[in-house]
Short mmCIF file of C-alpha atoms and ligand atoms in Angstrom, two decimals:
data_model
loop_
_atom_site.label_atom_id
_atom_site.label_comp_id
_atom_site.label_asym_id
_atom_site.label_seq_id
_atom_site.Cartn_x
_atom_site.Cartn_y
_atom_site.Cartn_z
CA MET A 1 -34.61 -0.05 7.51
CA ALA A 2 -35.88 -0.24 11.41
CA ASP A 3 -36.45 2.72 13.02
CA ILE A 4 -33.00 2.15 14.98
CA LEU A 5 -30.84 2.45 12.54
CA GLN A 6 -32.81 5.63 11.16
CA GLU A 7 -32.67 7.00 14.19
CA MET A 8 -29.12 6.44 14.54
CA ALA A 9 -27.95 7.50 11.03
CA SER A 10 -29.53 11.07 11.84
CA ASN A 11 -27.94 11.46 15.61
CA LEU A 12 -25.04 10.48 13.38
CA TYR A 13 -25.47 13.39 11.07
CA ASN A 14 -26.27 15.90 13.92
CA GLY A 15 -22.56 14.72 15.59
CA GLU A 16 -24.41 13.05 19.00
CA GLU A 17 -21.66 10.74 19.59
CA GLU A 18 -22.58 9.89 23.36
CA LYS A 19 -26.41 8.91 21.46
CA VAL A 20 -25.40 7.33 18.73
CA ALA A 21 -22.97 4.17 21.24
CA GLU A 22 -25.92 4.19 22.95
CA LEU A 23 -28.21 3.37 19.93
CA VAL A 24 -25.71 1.37 18.43
CA GLN A 25 -25.48 -1.18 22.03
CA GLN A 26 -29.38 -1.33 22.23
CA ALA A 27 -29.53 -2.47 19.14
CA LEU A 28 -27.03 -5.23 19.49
CA ASP A 29 -29.18 -5.47 22.55
CA GLN A 30 -32.38 -5.96 20.35
CA GLY A 31 -29.89 -8.81 19.03
CA MET A 32 -29.64 -6.63 15.81
CA ALA A 33 -26.03 -8.55 13.22
CA ALA A 34 -23.18 -5.75 13.64
CA GLY A 35 -22.78 -6.08 10.11
CA GLU A 36 -26.74 -4.84 9.82
CA ILE A 37 -25.86 -2.18 12.19
CA LEU A 38 -22.64 -1.14 10.41
CA SER A 39 -24.79 -0.21 6.86
CA GLY A 40 -27.90 0.05 7.85
CA GLY A 41 -26.79 2.71 10.86
CA LEU A 42 -23.80 3.62 10.82
CA ILE A 43 -22.69 3.99 6.38
CA ALA A 44 -26.36 5.12 5.79
CA GLY A 45 -25.24 7.85 7.96
CA MET A 46 -22.03 8.65 6.92
CA ASP A 47 -23.27 8.87 3.33
CA GLU A 48 -25.73 11.34 3.81
CA VAL A 49 -22.40 13.70 5.38
CA GLY A 50 -20.99 12.64 2.33
CA ARG A 51 -23.34 13.68 -0.03
CA ASP A 52 -24.72 17.75 2.00
CA PHE A 53 -20.16 18.04 2.57
CA LYS A 54 -20.53 18.18 -1.33
CA ALA A 55 -23.23 19.98 -2.10
CA GLY A 56 -22.66 22.61 0.74
CA ASP A 57 -24.76 22.76 3.54
CA LEU A 58 -22.22 20.88 6.02
CA PHE A 59 -18.93 21.68 6.43
CA VAL A 60 -15.44 20.48 7.73
CA PRO A 61 -16.51 20.88 11.71
CA GLU A 62 -19.62 19.15 11.39
CA VAL A 63 -18.21 16.62 10.08
CA LEU A 64 -15.55 16.25 11.49
CA ILE A 65 -17.80 15.65 15.05
CA ALA A 66 -19.97 13.14 12.71
CA ALA A 67 -16.45 11.22 12.41
CA ARG A 68 -16.02 11.11 15.15
CA ALA A 69 -19.78 9.84 16.10
CA MET A 70 -18.96 7.50 13.42
CA HIS A 71 -16.02 6.05 15.74
CA ALA A 72 -17.70 5.99 18.97
CA GLY A 73 -20.52 3.58 16.90
CA MET A 74 -16.80 1.76 15.73
CA HIS A 75 -15.41 1.48 18.55
CA ILE A 76 -18.66 -0.95 20.40
CA LEU A 77 -19.29 -2.93 16.46
CA ARG A 78 -15.43 -3.89 15.73
CA PRO A 79 -14.79 -6.23 18.49
CA LEU A 80 -17.72 -7.90 17.66
CA LEU A 81 -17.58 -7.86 13.80
CA ALA A 82 -13.97 -9.48 14.72
CA GLU A 83 -15.05 -12.38 15.92
CA SER A 84 -18.51 -13.24 13.57
CA ASP A 85 -15.87 -15.18 11.59
CA ALA A 86 -12.43 -17.25 14.25
CA SER A 87 -11.03 -18.91 11.25
CA THR A 88 -8.24 -16.45 9.90
CA ALA A 89 -8.73 -16.37 6.35
CA GLY A 90 -5.30 -14.44 4.89
CA LYS A 91 -3.70 -11.43 6.10
CA HIS A 92 -3.78 -8.17 5.25
CA VAL A 93 -2.20 -5.15 6.03
CA ILE A 94 -3.94 -1.18 4.95
CA GLY A 95 -3.43 2.41 5.06
CA THR A 96 -4.29 5.36 3.61
CA VAL A 97 -1.58 6.79 1.27
CA LYS A 98 1.00 9.42 2.00
CA GLY A 99 -0.56 12.98 2.30
CA ASP A 100 -4.26 11.79 2.31
CA LEU A 101 -6.21 11.61 6.14
CA HIS A 102 -9.27 10.40 5.31
CA ASP A 103 -9.66 7.05 7.70
CA ILE A 104 -13.52 6.88 7.78
CA GLY A 105 -13.56 4.25 4.78
CA LYS A 106 -10.53 2.57 5.22
CA ASN A 107 -11.51 1.92 8.64
CA LEU A 108 -14.77 0.20 7.15
CA VAL A 109 -12.92 -1.67 5.11
CA LYS A 110 -10.73 -2.70 7.81
CA MET A 111 -14.11 -3.69 10.09
CA MET A 112 -15.11 -5.38 7.41
CA LEU A 113 -12.73 -8.10 6.82
CA GLU A 114 -11.54 -8.99 9.89
CA GLY A 115 -15.28 -8.90 10.45
CA ALA A 116 -14.43 -11.84 7.34
CA GLY A 117 -12.25 -14.05 9.27
CA PHE A 118 -8.72 -11.34 8.31
CA GLU A 119 -6.00 -10.50 10.56
CA THR A 120 -5.39 -6.55 9.60
CA ILE A 121 -1.99 -4.63 10.45
CA ASP A 122 -3.64 -0.72 9.86
CA LEU A 123 -0.64 1.67 9.28
CA GLY A 124 -3.35 4.39 9.73
CA THR A 125 -3.24 7.67 7.04
CA ASP A 126 -0.38 9.50 5.79
CA VAL A 127 1.60 6.61 4.66
CA GLU A 128 4.47 6.65 2.82
CA PRO A 129 5.87 4.34 0.17
CA ALA A 130 8.19 3.43 1.90
CA ALA A 131 6.50 2.35 5.33
CA PHE A 132 4.17 0.82 3.54
CA VAL A 133 7.04 -1.89 1.41
CA ALA A 134 8.56 -1.96 5.33
CA ALA A 135 5.14 -3.82 6.26
CA VAL A 136 4.60 -5.67 3.14
CA ARG A 137 8.46 -7.12 3.62
CA GLU A 138 7.56 -7.53 7.57
CA HIS A 139 4.31 -9.07 8.12
CA GLN A 140 4.57 -10.89 4.51
CA PRO A 141 0.29 -10.32 4.14
CA HIS A 142 -1.27 -12.04 1.27
CA LEU A 143 -3.36 -8.32 0.80
CA LEU A 144 -2.13 -4.58 0.27
CA GLY A 145 -4.89 -2.95 0.82
CA MET A 146 -4.43 1.59 0.18
CA SER A 147 -7.34 4.56 0.94
CA ALA A 148 -7.02 7.74 -1.15
CA LEU A 149 -10.29 9.98 -1.15
CA LEU A 150 -8.29 12.67 -3.29
CA THR A 151 -7.60 13.45 -6.53
CA THR A 152 -4.00 14.97 -5.99
CA THR A 153 -3.48 11.78 -3.47
CA MET A 154 -4.28 8.57 -5.44
CA VAL A 155 -0.80 8.58 -7.47
CA ASN A 156 0.85 7.77 -4.35
CA MET A 157 -1.02 4.36 -5.20
CA LYS A 158 1.39 3.98 -8.07
CA ALA A 159 4.77 5.66 -6.19
CA THR A 160 3.89 3.00 -3.88
CA ILE A 161 3.40 -0.38 -6.48
CA GLU A 162 6.64 1.31 -8.02
CA ALA A 163 8.67 1.48 -4.80
CA LEU A 164 7.07 -2.55 -4.05
CA GLU A 165 8.85 -3.96 -7.41
CA GLU A 166 11.99 -1.63 -6.46
CA ALA A 167 12.12 -4.36 -3.31
CA GLY A 168 11.44 -7.31 -5.18
CA LEU A 169 8.44 -7.59 -3.31
CA ARG A 170 5.66 -6.97 -6.23
CA ASP A 171 5.53 -9.97 -6.83
CA SER A 172 4.43 -11.39 -3.40
CA VAL A 173 1.57 -9.86 -2.64
CA LYS A 174 -1.61 -8.51 -4.19
CA VAL A 175 -2.53 -5.25 -3.93
CA MET A 176 -6.26 -4.35 -3.47
CA ILE A 177 -7.12 -0.33 -3.99
CA GLY A 178 -10.20 1.39 -3.38
CA GLY A 179 -11.92 5.03 -2.02
CA ALA A 180 -14.34 7.46 -3.46
CA PRO A 181 -12.19 8.58 -6.44
CA VAL A 182 -10.37 5.14 -7.32
CA THR A 183 -12.20 3.16 -10.18
CA ALA A 184 -11.47 -0.29 -11.95
CA ALA A 185 -9.45 1.69 -15.12
CA PHE A 186 -7.67 3.25 -12.52
CA ALA A 187 -7.19 0.12 -11.00
CA GLU A 188 -5.19 -1.43 -13.62
CA GLN A 189 -3.30 1.73 -15.55
CA VAL A 190 -1.62 2.26 -11.84
CA GLY A 191 -1.29 -1.78 -11.52
CA ALA A 192 -3.56 -2.75 -8.96
CA ASP A 193 -4.09 -6.33 -9.08
CA ALA A 194 -7.58 -5.31 -8.29
CA TYR A 195 -10.19 -2.39 -7.07
CA ALA A 196 -13.67 -2.52 -5.13
CA PRO A 197 -16.39 -0.08 -4.48
CA ASP A 198 -17.32 -0.40 -1.01
CA ALA A 199 -16.21 -2.34 1.65
CA ALA A 200 -18.69 -5.04 1.15
CA SER A 201 -17.68 -5.74 -1.97
CA ALA A 202 -13.44 -5.20 -1.01
CA VAL A 203 -14.91 -8.76 1.56
CA ASP A 204 -15.33 -10.54 -1.56
CA THR A 205 -12.64 -9.20 -3.91
CA ALA A 206 -10.11 -10.21 -0.81
CA ARG A 207 -11.38 -13.09 -0.72
CA GLU A 208 -11.18 -13.73 -4.22
CA LEU A 209 -7.68 -12.78 -4.08
CA VAL A 210 -6.24 -15.10 -2.12
CA ALA A 211 -7.91 -17.80 -3.86
CA ARG A 212 -6.22 -17.34 -6.63
C1 B12 B 301 -15.18 12.68 6.35
C2 B12 B 301 -14.37 14.27 4.70
C3 B12 B 301 -13.32 14.87 5.59
C4 B12 B 301 -12.99 14.61 7.20
C5 B12 B 301 -11.80 13.48 7.36
C6 B12 B 301 -12.47 12.58 8.96
C7 B12 B 301 -11.72 11.36 8.58
N1 B12 B 301 -11.11 10.54 10.06
O1 B12 B 301 -11.67 10.21 7.19
C8 B12 B 301 -12.07 16.62 6.55
C9 B12 B 301 -12.77 17.15 7.02
C10 B12 B 301 -10.68 15.99 7.64
C11 B12 B 301 -11.38 16.04 5.46
C12 B12 B 301 -10.70 16.98 5.13
C13 B12 B 301 -10.47 16.85 3.72
N2 B12 B 301 -10.64 17.26 2.53
CO1 B12 B 301 -12.40 15.76 3.29
N3 B12 B 301 -14.24 14.70 2.41
C14 B12 B 301 -15.10 14.25 3.63
C15 B12 B 301 -15.92 13.12 2.68
C16 B12 B 301 -17.18 14.34 3.67
C17 B12 B 301 -16.45 11.98 3.56
C18 B12 B 301 -15.89 10.58 3.10
C19 B12 B 301 -15.53 9.69 3.31
O2 B12 B 301 -15.41 9.19 4.84
N4 B12 B 301 -17.01 8.92 3.44
C20 B12 B 301 -17.70 7.71 3.87
C21 B12 B 301 -16.91 6.77 3.53
C22 B12 B 301 -17.61 5.57 4.39
O3 B12 B 301 -16.86 6.78 2.06
P1 B12 B 301 -14.75 6.53 1.13
O4 B12 B 301 -14.46 6.90 2.40
O5 B12 B 301 -15.79 6.78 0.20
O6 B12 B 301 -14.54 4.76 1.36
C23 B12 B 301 -15.40 4.28 1.09
C24 B12 B 301 -15.25 3.45 -0.68
O7 B12 B 301 -14.84 3.67 -1.41
C25 B12 B 301 -14.55 2.00 -0.53
N5 B12 B 301 -12.75 2.48 -0.20
C26 B12 B 301 -12.17 3.15 0.83
N6 B12 B 301 -10.89 2.60 0.89
C27 B12 B 301 -10.44 1.66 0.11
C28 B12 B 301 -9.68 1.33 0.46
C29 B12 B 301 -9.62 0.02 -0.35
C30 B12 B 301 -8.38 -1.07 -0.09
C31 B12 B 301 -10.32 -0.41 -0.93
C32 B12 B 301 -10.62 -1.72 -1.59
C33 B12 B 301 -12.33 0.08 -0.94
C34 B12 B 301 -12.08 1.35 0.16
O8 B12 B 301 -15.26 1.34 0.73
C35 B12 B 301 -15.04 2.51 1.76
C36 B12 B 301 -17.19 1.86 2.82
O9 B12 B 301 -17.50 1.29 1.62
C37 B12 B 301 -15.36 13.09 1.94
C38 B12 B 301 -17.31 13.27 0.34
C39 B12 B 301 -16.95 12.35 -0.30
N7 B12 B 301 -18.62 12.15 -0.12
O10 B12 B 301 -16.72 11.53 -0.34
C40 B12 B 301 -14.51 15.10 1.80
C41 B12 B 301 -14.07 15.14 0.64
C42 B12 B 301 -13.38 13.36 0.27
N8 B12 B 301 -13.03 15.44 0.68
C43 B12 B 301 -12.39 16.42 -0.22
C44 B12 B 301 -11.43 17.75 0.01
C45 B12 B 301 -11.13 18.12 -0.24
C46 B12 B 301 -10.87 17.17 2.01
C47 B12 B 301 -9.63 18.57 2.29
C48 B12 B 301 -8.51 18.95 1.12
C49 B12 B 301 -10.28 19.90 2.54
C50 B12 B 301 -9.63 21.27 2.68
N9 B12 B 301 -9.47 22.20 1.37
O11 B12 B 301 -8.37 21.28 4.27
C51 B12 B 301 -9.42 18.12 3.14
C52 B12 B 301 -7.49 17.10 2.67
C53 B12 B 301 -7.19 15.99 4.27
C54 B12 B 301 -6.43 15.39 3.21
N10 B12 B 301 -5.42 16.22 3.48
O12 B12 B 301 -6.25 14.57 3.37
C55 B12 B 301 -13.25 16.25 -1.28
C56 B12 B 301 -11.61 15.96 -2.05
C57 B12 B 301 -12.24 16.16 -4.10
C58 B12 B 301 -11.55 15.23 -5.00
N11 B12 B 301 -11.58 14.79 -5.39
O13 B12 B 301 -9.97 15.23 -4.28
C59 B12 B 301 -13.99 15.31 -1.07
C60 B12 B 301 -14.27 14.90 -2.21
C61 B12 B 301 -14.90 16.78 -0.72
C62 B12 B 301 -15.49 17.59 -1.91
N12 B12 B 301 -16.35 16.45 -2.43
O14 B12 B 301 -15.02 18.79 -1.94
N13 B12 B 301 -12.11 15.53 4.86
#
């Protein structure tokens, strides 16, 4: 990993919002690709935050500050990732399910999909099944992406798929789900079309689903 990416990851870990933004800009000025900065700097730093939070070495306020630093970096990268492929690969609605406020992974998936040329409509976090249904009805996307980070909110993926069925819209859209506790077996169990373990494979899976 380039030194600047390591420095970026460690500043993100320490919640140094301004420094992260400055390093992202510096890496871009050096000619580094936006996707490389995202995975090697920002995602790498956030992964470490996740590991240490899990181990009890970091607490909620520190994680929130790190998440803010990640957003500062993402703010600079987002338009660049979005313009790296101008053609529209498909339309995509994404959101974090009801009861769940985690949005870092969802935002990464959204950014990577935008980078791959997908037009995305982001419904945010804590999205009710009815709001997903309304968005599918309004935007008629090729894909619906749902994120859940809590074992207690994963069930709302099933509730959303059932709501789509009740609205007669299930066959109009491919459903892709993800988030740390989600697995391929769970996706099959709740009737989703696909699962992807990370933002990079979400792009490949999205392309496959649209081509199907
Ligand atoms: C950051 C964080 C928070 C932040 C969220 C900030 C934000 N804006 O998102 C804050 C502090 C608010 C928070 C709150 C809580 N959190 Co929290 N949080 C985390 C933490 C440390 C990191 C999550 C993260 O952002 N990871 C980095 C991203 C990049 O990874 P990711 O989300 O997994 O996303 C990747 C893939 O999963 C996938 N993906 C994600 N979404 C999607 C969607 C699609 C369609 C696809 C295809 C792929 C995909 O691609 C992404 C990129 O590669 C995790 C620990 C962990 N290791 O996951 C705990 C964790 C998820 N939190 C946890 C808990 C318990 C909570 C709280 C209940 C804590 C509390 N007692 O208040 C609250 C719940 C609030 C709520 N109602 O949602 C637990 C969940 C346990 C469980 N089994 O349910 C975890 C696992 C920590 C732990 N080990 O205890 N949290």
